Coordinates of C-alpha atoms in Angstrom, one line a residue:
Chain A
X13 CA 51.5 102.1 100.2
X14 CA 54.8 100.4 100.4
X15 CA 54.9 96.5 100.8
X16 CA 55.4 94.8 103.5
X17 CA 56.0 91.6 105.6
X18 CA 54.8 90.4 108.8
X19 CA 55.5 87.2 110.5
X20 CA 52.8 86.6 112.4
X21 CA 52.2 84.0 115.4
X22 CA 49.0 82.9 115.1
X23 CA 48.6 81.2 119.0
X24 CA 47.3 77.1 119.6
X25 CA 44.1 77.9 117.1
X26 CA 41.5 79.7 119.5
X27 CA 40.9 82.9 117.2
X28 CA 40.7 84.6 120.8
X29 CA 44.2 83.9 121.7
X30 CA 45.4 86.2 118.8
X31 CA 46.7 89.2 119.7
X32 CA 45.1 92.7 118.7
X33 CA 48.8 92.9 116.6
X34 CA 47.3 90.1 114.6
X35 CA 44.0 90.6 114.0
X36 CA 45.1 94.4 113.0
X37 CA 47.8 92.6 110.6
X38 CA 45.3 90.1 109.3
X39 CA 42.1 92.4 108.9
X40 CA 44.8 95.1 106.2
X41 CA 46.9 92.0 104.7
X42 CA 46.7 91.9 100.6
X43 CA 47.8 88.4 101.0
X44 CA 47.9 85.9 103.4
X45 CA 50.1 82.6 103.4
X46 CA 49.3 80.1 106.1
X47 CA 50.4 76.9 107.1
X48 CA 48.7 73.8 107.4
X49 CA 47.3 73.8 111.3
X50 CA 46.2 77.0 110.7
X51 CA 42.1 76.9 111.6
X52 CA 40.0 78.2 108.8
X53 CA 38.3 81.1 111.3
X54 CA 41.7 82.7 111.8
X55 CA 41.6 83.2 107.7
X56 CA 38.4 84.5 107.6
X57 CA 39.7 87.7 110.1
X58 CA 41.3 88.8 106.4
X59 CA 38.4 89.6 104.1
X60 CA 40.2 91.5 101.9
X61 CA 43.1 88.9 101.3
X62 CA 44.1 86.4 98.6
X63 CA 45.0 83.5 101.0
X64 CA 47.4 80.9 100.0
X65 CA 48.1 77.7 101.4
X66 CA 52.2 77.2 101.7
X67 CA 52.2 74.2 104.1
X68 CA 52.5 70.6 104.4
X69 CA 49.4 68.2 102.6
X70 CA 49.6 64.8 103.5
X71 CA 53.5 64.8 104.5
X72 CA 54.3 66.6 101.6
X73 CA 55.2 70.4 101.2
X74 CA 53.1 72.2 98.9
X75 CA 55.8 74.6 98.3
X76 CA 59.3 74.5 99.5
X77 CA 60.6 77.1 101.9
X78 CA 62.9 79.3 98.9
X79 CA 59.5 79.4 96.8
X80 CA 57.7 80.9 100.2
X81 CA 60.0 83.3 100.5
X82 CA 60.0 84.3 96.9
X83 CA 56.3 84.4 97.2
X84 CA 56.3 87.2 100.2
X85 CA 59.4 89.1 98.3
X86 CA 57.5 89.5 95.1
X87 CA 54.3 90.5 97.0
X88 CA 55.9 92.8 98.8
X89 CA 57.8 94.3 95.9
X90 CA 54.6 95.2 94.4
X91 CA 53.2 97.3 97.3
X92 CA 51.3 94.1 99.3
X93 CA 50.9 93.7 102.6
X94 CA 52.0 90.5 103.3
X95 CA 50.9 88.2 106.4
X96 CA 52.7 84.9 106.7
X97 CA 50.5 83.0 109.2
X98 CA 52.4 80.6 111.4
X99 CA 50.7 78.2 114.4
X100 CA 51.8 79.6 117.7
X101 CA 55.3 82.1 117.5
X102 CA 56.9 82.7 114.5
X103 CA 60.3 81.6 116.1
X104 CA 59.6 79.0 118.1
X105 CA 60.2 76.4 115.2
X106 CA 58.5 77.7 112.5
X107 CA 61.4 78.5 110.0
X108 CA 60.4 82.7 111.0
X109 CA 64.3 83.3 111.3
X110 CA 64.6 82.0 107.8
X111 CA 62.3 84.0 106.4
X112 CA 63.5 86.7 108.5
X113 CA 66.8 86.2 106.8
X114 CA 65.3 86.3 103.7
X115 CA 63.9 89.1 103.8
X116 CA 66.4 91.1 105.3
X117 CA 68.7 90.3 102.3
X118 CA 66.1 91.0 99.6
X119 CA 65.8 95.0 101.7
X120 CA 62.6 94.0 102.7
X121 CA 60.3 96.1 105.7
X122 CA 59.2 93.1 107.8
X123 CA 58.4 92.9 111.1
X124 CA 57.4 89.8 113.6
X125 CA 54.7 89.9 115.6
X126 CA 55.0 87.2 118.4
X127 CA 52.1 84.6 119.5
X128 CA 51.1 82.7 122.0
X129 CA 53.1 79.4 121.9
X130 CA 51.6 76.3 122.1
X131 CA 54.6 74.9 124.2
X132 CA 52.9 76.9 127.0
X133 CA 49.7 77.3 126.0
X134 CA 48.8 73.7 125.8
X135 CA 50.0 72.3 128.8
X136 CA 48.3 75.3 130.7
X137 CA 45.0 74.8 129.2
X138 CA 45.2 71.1 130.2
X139 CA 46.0 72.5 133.7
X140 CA 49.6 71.5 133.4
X141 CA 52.2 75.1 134.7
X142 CA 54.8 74.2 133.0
X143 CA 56.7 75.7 136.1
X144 CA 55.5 75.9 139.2
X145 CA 56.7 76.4 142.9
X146 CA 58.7 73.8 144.4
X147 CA 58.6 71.4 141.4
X148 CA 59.9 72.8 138.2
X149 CA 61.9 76.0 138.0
X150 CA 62.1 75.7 134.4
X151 CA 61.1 74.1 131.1
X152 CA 62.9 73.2 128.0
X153 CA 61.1 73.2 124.5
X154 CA 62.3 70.5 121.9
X155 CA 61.2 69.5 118.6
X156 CA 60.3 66.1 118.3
X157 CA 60.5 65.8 114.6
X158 CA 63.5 63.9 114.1
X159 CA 66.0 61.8 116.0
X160 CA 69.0 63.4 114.9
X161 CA 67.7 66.6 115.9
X162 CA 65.5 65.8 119.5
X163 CA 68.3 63.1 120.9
X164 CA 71.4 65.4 121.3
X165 CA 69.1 68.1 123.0
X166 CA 67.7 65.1 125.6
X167 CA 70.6 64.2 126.2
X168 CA 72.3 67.2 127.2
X169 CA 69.3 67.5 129.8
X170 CA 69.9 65.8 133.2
X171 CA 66.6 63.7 134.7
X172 CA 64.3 65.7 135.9
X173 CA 66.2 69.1 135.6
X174 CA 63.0 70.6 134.2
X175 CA 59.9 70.1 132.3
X176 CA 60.2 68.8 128.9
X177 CA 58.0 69.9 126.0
X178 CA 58.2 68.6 122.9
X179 CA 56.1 70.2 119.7
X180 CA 55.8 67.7 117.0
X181 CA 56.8 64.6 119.2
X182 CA 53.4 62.6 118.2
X183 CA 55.1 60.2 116.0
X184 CA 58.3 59.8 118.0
X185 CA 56.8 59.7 121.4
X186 CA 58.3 56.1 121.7
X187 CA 62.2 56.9 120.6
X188 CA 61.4 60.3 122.7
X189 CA 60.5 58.0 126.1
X190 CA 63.3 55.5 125.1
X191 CA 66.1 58.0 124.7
X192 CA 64.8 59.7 128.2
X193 CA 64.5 56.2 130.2
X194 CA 68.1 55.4 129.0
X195 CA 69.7 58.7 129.8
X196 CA 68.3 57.8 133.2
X197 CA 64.6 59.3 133.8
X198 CA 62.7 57.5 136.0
X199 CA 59.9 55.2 134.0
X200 CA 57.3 56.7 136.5
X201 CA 57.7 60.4 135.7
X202 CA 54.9 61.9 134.6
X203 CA 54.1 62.5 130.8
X204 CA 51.0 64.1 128.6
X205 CA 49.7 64.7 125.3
X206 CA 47.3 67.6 124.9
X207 CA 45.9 67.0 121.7
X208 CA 44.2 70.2 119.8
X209 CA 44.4 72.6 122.9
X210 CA 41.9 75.3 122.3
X211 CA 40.4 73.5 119.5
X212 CA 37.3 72.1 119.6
X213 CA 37.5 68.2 120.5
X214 CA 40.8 68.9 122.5
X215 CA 41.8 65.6 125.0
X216 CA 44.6 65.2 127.0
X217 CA 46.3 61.8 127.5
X218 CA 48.0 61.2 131.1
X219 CA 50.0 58.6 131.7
X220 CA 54.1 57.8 131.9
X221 CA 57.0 57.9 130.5
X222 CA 57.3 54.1 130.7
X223 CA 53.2 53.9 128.9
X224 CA 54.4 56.8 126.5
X225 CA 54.9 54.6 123.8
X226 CA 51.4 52.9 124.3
X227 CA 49.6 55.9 124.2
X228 CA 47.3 56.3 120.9
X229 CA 44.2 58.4 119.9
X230 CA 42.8 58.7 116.7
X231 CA 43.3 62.3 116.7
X232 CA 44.2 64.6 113.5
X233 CA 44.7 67.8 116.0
X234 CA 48.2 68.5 117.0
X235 CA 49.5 67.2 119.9
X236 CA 52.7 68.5 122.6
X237 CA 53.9 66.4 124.9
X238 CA 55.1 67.3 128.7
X239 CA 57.4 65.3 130.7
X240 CA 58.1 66.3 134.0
X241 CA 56.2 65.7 137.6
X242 CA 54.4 69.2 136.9
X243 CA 52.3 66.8 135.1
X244 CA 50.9 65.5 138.0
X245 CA 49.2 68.8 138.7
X246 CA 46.7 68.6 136.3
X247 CA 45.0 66.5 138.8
X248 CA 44.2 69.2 140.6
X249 CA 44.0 72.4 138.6
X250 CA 40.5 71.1 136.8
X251 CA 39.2 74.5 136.3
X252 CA 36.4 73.1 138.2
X253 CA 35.5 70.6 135.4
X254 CA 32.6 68.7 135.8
X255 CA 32.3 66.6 132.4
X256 CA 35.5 64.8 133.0
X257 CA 35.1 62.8 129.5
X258 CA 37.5 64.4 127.3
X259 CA 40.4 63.6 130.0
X260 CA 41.2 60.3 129.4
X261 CA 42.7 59.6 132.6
X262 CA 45.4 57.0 133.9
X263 CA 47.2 59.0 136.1
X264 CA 50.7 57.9 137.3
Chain B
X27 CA 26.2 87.4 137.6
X28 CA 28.6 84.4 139.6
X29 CA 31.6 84.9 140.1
X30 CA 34.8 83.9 138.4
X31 CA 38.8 84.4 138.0
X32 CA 40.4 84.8 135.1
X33 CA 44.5 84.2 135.5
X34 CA 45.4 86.2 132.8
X35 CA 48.7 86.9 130.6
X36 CA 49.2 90.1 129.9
X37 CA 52.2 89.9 127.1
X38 CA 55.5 91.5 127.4
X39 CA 53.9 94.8 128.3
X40 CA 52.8 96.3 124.3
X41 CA 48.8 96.5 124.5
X42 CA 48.5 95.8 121.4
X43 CA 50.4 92.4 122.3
X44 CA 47.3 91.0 124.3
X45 CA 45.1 88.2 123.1
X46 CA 41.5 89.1 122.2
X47 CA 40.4 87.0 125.5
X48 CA 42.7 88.9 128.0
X49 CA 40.7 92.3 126.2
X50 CA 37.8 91.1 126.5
X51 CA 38.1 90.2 130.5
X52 CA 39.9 93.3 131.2
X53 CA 36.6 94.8 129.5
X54 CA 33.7 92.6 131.6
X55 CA 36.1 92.6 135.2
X56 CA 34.7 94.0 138.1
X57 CA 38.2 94.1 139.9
X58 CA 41.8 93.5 138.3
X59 CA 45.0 92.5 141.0
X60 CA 47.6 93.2 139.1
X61 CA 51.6 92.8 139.0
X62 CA 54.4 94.9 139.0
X63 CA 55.4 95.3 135.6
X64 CA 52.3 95.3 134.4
X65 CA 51.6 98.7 132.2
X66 CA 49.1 101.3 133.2
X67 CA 47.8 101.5 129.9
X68 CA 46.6 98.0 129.9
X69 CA 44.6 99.0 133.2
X70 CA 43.0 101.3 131.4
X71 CA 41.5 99.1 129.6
X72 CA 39.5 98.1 132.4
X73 CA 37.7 100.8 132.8
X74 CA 34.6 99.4 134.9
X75 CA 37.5 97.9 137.3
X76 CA 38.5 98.0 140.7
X77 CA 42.4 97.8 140.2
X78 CA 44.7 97.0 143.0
X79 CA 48.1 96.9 142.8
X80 CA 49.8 92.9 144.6
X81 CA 53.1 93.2 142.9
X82 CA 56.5 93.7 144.6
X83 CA 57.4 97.5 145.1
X84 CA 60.8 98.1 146.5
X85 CA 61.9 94.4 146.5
X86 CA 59.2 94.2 149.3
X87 CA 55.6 92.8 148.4
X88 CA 52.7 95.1 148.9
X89 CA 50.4 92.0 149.9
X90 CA 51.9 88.4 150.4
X91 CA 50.5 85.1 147.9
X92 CA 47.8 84.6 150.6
X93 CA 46.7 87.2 150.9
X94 CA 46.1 87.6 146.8
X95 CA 44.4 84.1 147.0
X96 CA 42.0 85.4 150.1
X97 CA 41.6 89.0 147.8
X98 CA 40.3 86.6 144.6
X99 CA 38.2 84.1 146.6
X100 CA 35.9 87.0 148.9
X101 CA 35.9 88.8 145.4
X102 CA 34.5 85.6 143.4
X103 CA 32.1 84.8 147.0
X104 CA 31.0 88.3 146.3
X105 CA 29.7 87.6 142.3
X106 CA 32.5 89.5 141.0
X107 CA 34.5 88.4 137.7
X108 CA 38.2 89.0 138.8
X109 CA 41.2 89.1 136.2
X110 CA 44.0 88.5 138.2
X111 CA 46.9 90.6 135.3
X112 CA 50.5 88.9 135.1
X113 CA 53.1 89.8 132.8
X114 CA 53.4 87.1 130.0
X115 CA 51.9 84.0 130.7
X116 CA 50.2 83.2 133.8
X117 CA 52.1 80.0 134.1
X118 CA 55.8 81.1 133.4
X119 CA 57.5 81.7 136.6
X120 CA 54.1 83.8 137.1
X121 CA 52.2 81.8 140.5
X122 CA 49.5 81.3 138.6
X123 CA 49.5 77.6 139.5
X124 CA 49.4 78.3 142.7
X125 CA 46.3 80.6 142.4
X126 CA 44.6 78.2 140.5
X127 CA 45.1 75.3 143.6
X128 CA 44.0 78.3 145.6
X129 CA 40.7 78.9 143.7
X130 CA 40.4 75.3 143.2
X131 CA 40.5 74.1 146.6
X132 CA 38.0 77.3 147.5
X133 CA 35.5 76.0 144.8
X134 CA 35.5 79.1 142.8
X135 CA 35.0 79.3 139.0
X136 CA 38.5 80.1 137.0
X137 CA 40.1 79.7 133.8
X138 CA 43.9 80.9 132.3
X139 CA 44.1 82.7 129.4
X140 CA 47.9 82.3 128.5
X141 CA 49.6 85.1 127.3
X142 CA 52.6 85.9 124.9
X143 CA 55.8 85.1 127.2
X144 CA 58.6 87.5 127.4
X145 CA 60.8 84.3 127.4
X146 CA 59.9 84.4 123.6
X147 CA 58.9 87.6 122.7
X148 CA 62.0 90.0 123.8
X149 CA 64.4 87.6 122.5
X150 CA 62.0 87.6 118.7
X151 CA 61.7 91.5 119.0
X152 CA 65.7 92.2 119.0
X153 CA 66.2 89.8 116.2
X154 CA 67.1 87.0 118.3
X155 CA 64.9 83.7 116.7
X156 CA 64.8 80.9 120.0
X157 CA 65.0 78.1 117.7
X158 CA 66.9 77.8 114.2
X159 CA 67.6 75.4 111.7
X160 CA 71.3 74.1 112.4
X161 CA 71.4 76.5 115.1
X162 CA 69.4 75.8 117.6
X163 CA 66.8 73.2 117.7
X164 CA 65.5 73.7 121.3
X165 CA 65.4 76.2 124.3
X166 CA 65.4 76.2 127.9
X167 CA 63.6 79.1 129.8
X168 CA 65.1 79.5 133.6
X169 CA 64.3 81.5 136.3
X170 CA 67.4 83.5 137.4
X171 CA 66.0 85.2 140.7
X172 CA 68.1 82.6 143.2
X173 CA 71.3 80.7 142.8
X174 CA 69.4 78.1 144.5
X175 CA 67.1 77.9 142.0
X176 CA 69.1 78.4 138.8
X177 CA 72.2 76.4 139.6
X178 CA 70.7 73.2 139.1
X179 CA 69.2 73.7 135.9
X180 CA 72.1 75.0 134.5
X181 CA 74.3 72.7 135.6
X182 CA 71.9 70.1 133.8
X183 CA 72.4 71.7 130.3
X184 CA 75.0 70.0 128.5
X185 CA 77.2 73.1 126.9
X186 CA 76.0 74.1 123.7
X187 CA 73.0 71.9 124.1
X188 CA 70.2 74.5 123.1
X189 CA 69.5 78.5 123.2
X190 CA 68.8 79.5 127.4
X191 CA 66.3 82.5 128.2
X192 CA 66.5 83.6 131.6
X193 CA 63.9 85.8 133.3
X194 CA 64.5 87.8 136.2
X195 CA 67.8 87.3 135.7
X196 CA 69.7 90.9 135.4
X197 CA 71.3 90.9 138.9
X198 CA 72.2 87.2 139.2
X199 CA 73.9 87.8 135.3
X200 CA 77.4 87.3 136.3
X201 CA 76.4 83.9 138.9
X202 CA 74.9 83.0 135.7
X203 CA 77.6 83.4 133.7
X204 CA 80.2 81.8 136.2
X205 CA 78.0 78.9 136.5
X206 CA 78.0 78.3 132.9
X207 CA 81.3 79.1 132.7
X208 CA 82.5 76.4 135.1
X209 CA 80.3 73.9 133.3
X210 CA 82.3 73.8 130.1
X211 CA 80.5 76.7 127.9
X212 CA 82.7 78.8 126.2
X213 CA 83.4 82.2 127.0
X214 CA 82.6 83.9 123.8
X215 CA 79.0 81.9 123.3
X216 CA 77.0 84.9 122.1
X217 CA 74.5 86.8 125.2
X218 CA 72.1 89.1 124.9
X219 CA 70.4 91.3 127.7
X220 CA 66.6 92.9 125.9
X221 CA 65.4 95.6 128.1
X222 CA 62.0 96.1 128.1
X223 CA 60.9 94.8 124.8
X224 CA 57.7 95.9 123.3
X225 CA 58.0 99.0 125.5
X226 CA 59.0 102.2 124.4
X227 CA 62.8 102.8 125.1
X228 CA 63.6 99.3 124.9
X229 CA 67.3 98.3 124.4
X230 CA 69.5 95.0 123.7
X231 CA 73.1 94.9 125.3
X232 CA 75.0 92.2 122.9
X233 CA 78.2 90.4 124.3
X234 CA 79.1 87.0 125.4
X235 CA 79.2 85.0 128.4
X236 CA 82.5 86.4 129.3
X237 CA 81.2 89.6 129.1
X238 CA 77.7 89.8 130.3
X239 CA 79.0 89.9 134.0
X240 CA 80.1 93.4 133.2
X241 CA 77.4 94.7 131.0
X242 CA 74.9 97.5 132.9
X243 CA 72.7 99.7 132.0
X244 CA 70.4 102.7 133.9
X245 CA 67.7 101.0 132.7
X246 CA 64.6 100.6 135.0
X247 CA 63.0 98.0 132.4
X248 CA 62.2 94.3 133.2
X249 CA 65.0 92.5 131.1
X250 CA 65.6 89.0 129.3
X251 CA 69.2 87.6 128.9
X252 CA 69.7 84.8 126.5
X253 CA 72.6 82.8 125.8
X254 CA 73.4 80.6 122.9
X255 CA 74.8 80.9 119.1
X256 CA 70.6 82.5 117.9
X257 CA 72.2 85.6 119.7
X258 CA 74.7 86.6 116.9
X259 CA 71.6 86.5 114.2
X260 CA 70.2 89.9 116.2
X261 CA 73.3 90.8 113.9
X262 CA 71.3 90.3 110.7
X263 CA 67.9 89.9 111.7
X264 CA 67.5 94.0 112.2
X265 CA 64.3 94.5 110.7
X266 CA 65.0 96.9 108.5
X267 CA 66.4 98.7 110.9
X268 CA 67.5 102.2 109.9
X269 CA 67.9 104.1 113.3
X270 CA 71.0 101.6 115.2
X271 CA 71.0 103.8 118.2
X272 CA 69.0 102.0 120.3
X273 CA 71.3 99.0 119.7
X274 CA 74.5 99.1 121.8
X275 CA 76.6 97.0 120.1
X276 CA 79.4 94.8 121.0
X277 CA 79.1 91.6 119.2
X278 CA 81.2 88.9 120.2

């Protein structure tokens, strides 16, 4: 058996929204390096694999990106079959096209096998279409990390052009609202944070982009925030809900 | 037995590219509606199913969006658990928010299962990563089926701003083009048309924006163009690729 490498989106954390690509992947792998919001179930699908933790602790990396991809070249180099587990897609922030990259240079066989994406899953499973008829004829998918990197993407967007989704806006939700109000959003649009969608314990926070700021949970899942009157749907597609408690609810 | 919808994403058309939860609904349904492009193989994985076909054939629609809502309601009324099959995710340009209003305001049980989106996929399966560092840090996913539709977005892009996926968007490619021409992008920003990823005979036209009007192909397969600087890393990002053929190439 020759080594091999696949990056593999792991979906929002439901082991059912794997794909069969996955679970085939994860159930052969040798080795298995996952990130941190990686749910423990989605490991146990690899019985046969040494697993090994590469992502953030606490803020801090526990190994940085070179020493990840030195980890899946030497695996690989020794005949392993090599999963590197990532929430979501692969390339939908996740640093895949690095590792891609790196690969590819050391003559690696690799391979990505997409995922479901949270930026769509999440809003969906909080009954937010993150297009939909009439009201949004497209969405645009932002990381929220950083400033420097979220501020000159929102502002090359027009208000209201299309739904806004940002992945990792939690702790920048304020400077995210702020940059959007002052490039001329209206302080009414509609804005939510699903928190752990497909998780267990998942909540969604409605409110505005003028109560953005304000909005706080004592969540650890991972949250995406949508912006955009699409927001306002979620109303209305309840998946006939009848325990209402986990939506905290202050629509606009 | 009640019954119960399922508005499920099928993936960009591999089997093996569908969640465990669209499997196992495809395996329990009583009836599946499905679309278009939707692969025969992932029918047949249905096999208890009544299958119906509500896509468009010939540019013309077999059944009109009513008539799918009234075909999902009687067949919920009746006890049946419907899967109601769309290419990617339910809630990308797919309706499925407006089925889920329909079953909603009919008081039948439904859920989404989201699926892996095309808008991600086809672009990740010809090399092309959506996001990446100091490339791109966001994308916008656009409809491209109506000038009307797509002109606005694109005109609220700032040039450059982040990567743009288009779906449906082969025949309106040079509008496209024009439009983002006459907004201030540049001529030679990298394009990509993927046909038919994840299906056999796929293929990736590479060019630019001043060339994309121009590009065609005999191909019969759905397609995704996408537009921004992630395009030229297709270049390195080949997978190990040993058989080029299937890769017409004209980088820009």
């Amino acid at each position: 058996v020759s080594g091999f490498v696949s990056l593999v989106g792991a979906g929002p954390g439901d082991p059912e929204l794997l794909t069969l690509r996955a679970l085939r992947r994860l159930r052969e792998a040798d080795l298995v390096l996952n990130d941190a919001l990686v749910q423990t179930e989605l490991l146990e699908l690899a019985p046969k694999a040494q697993r090994f933790f590469v992502g953030k602790r606490a803020g801090r990396h526990s190994i940085d990106q070179d020493g990840i991809h030195r980890l899946m070249i030497r695996a690989a180099e020794r005949g392993q079959r090599v999963v590197r587990l990532k929430c979501g897609d692969p390339f939908v922030f996740g640093r895949g096209g690095e590792e891609a990259l790196a690969l590819e240079a050391a003559g690696i066989a690799y391979e990505v096998v997409p995922g479901v994406s949270s930026a769509i899953a999440a809003p969906a499973l909080a009954g937010i279409p993150v297009t939909h008829r009439g009201i949004a004829s497209g969405f645009a998918v932002v990381s929220g990390h950083a400033e420097t990197v979220f501020a000159p993407i929102l502002d090359g967007i027009a208000p209201g052009a299309m739904t806004i989704v940002v992945l990792m806006g939690v702790t920048t939700r304020g400077a995210i609202a702020a940059r959007l109000i002052a490039r001329g959003w209206c302080t009414n649009t509609p804005a939510a944070l699903v928190y752990g969608a497909s998780h267990p314990g998942s909540l969604t926070w409605i409110g505005n982009l003028g109560s953005l700021g304000e909005a706080s949970f004592d969540s650890e899942l991972p949250a995406v925030l949508v912006i955009g009157e699409v927001v306002a749907l979620s109303e209305q597609i309840v998946f006939g809900r009848l325990d209402m408690s986990e939506l905290i609810a202050a629509h606009p």
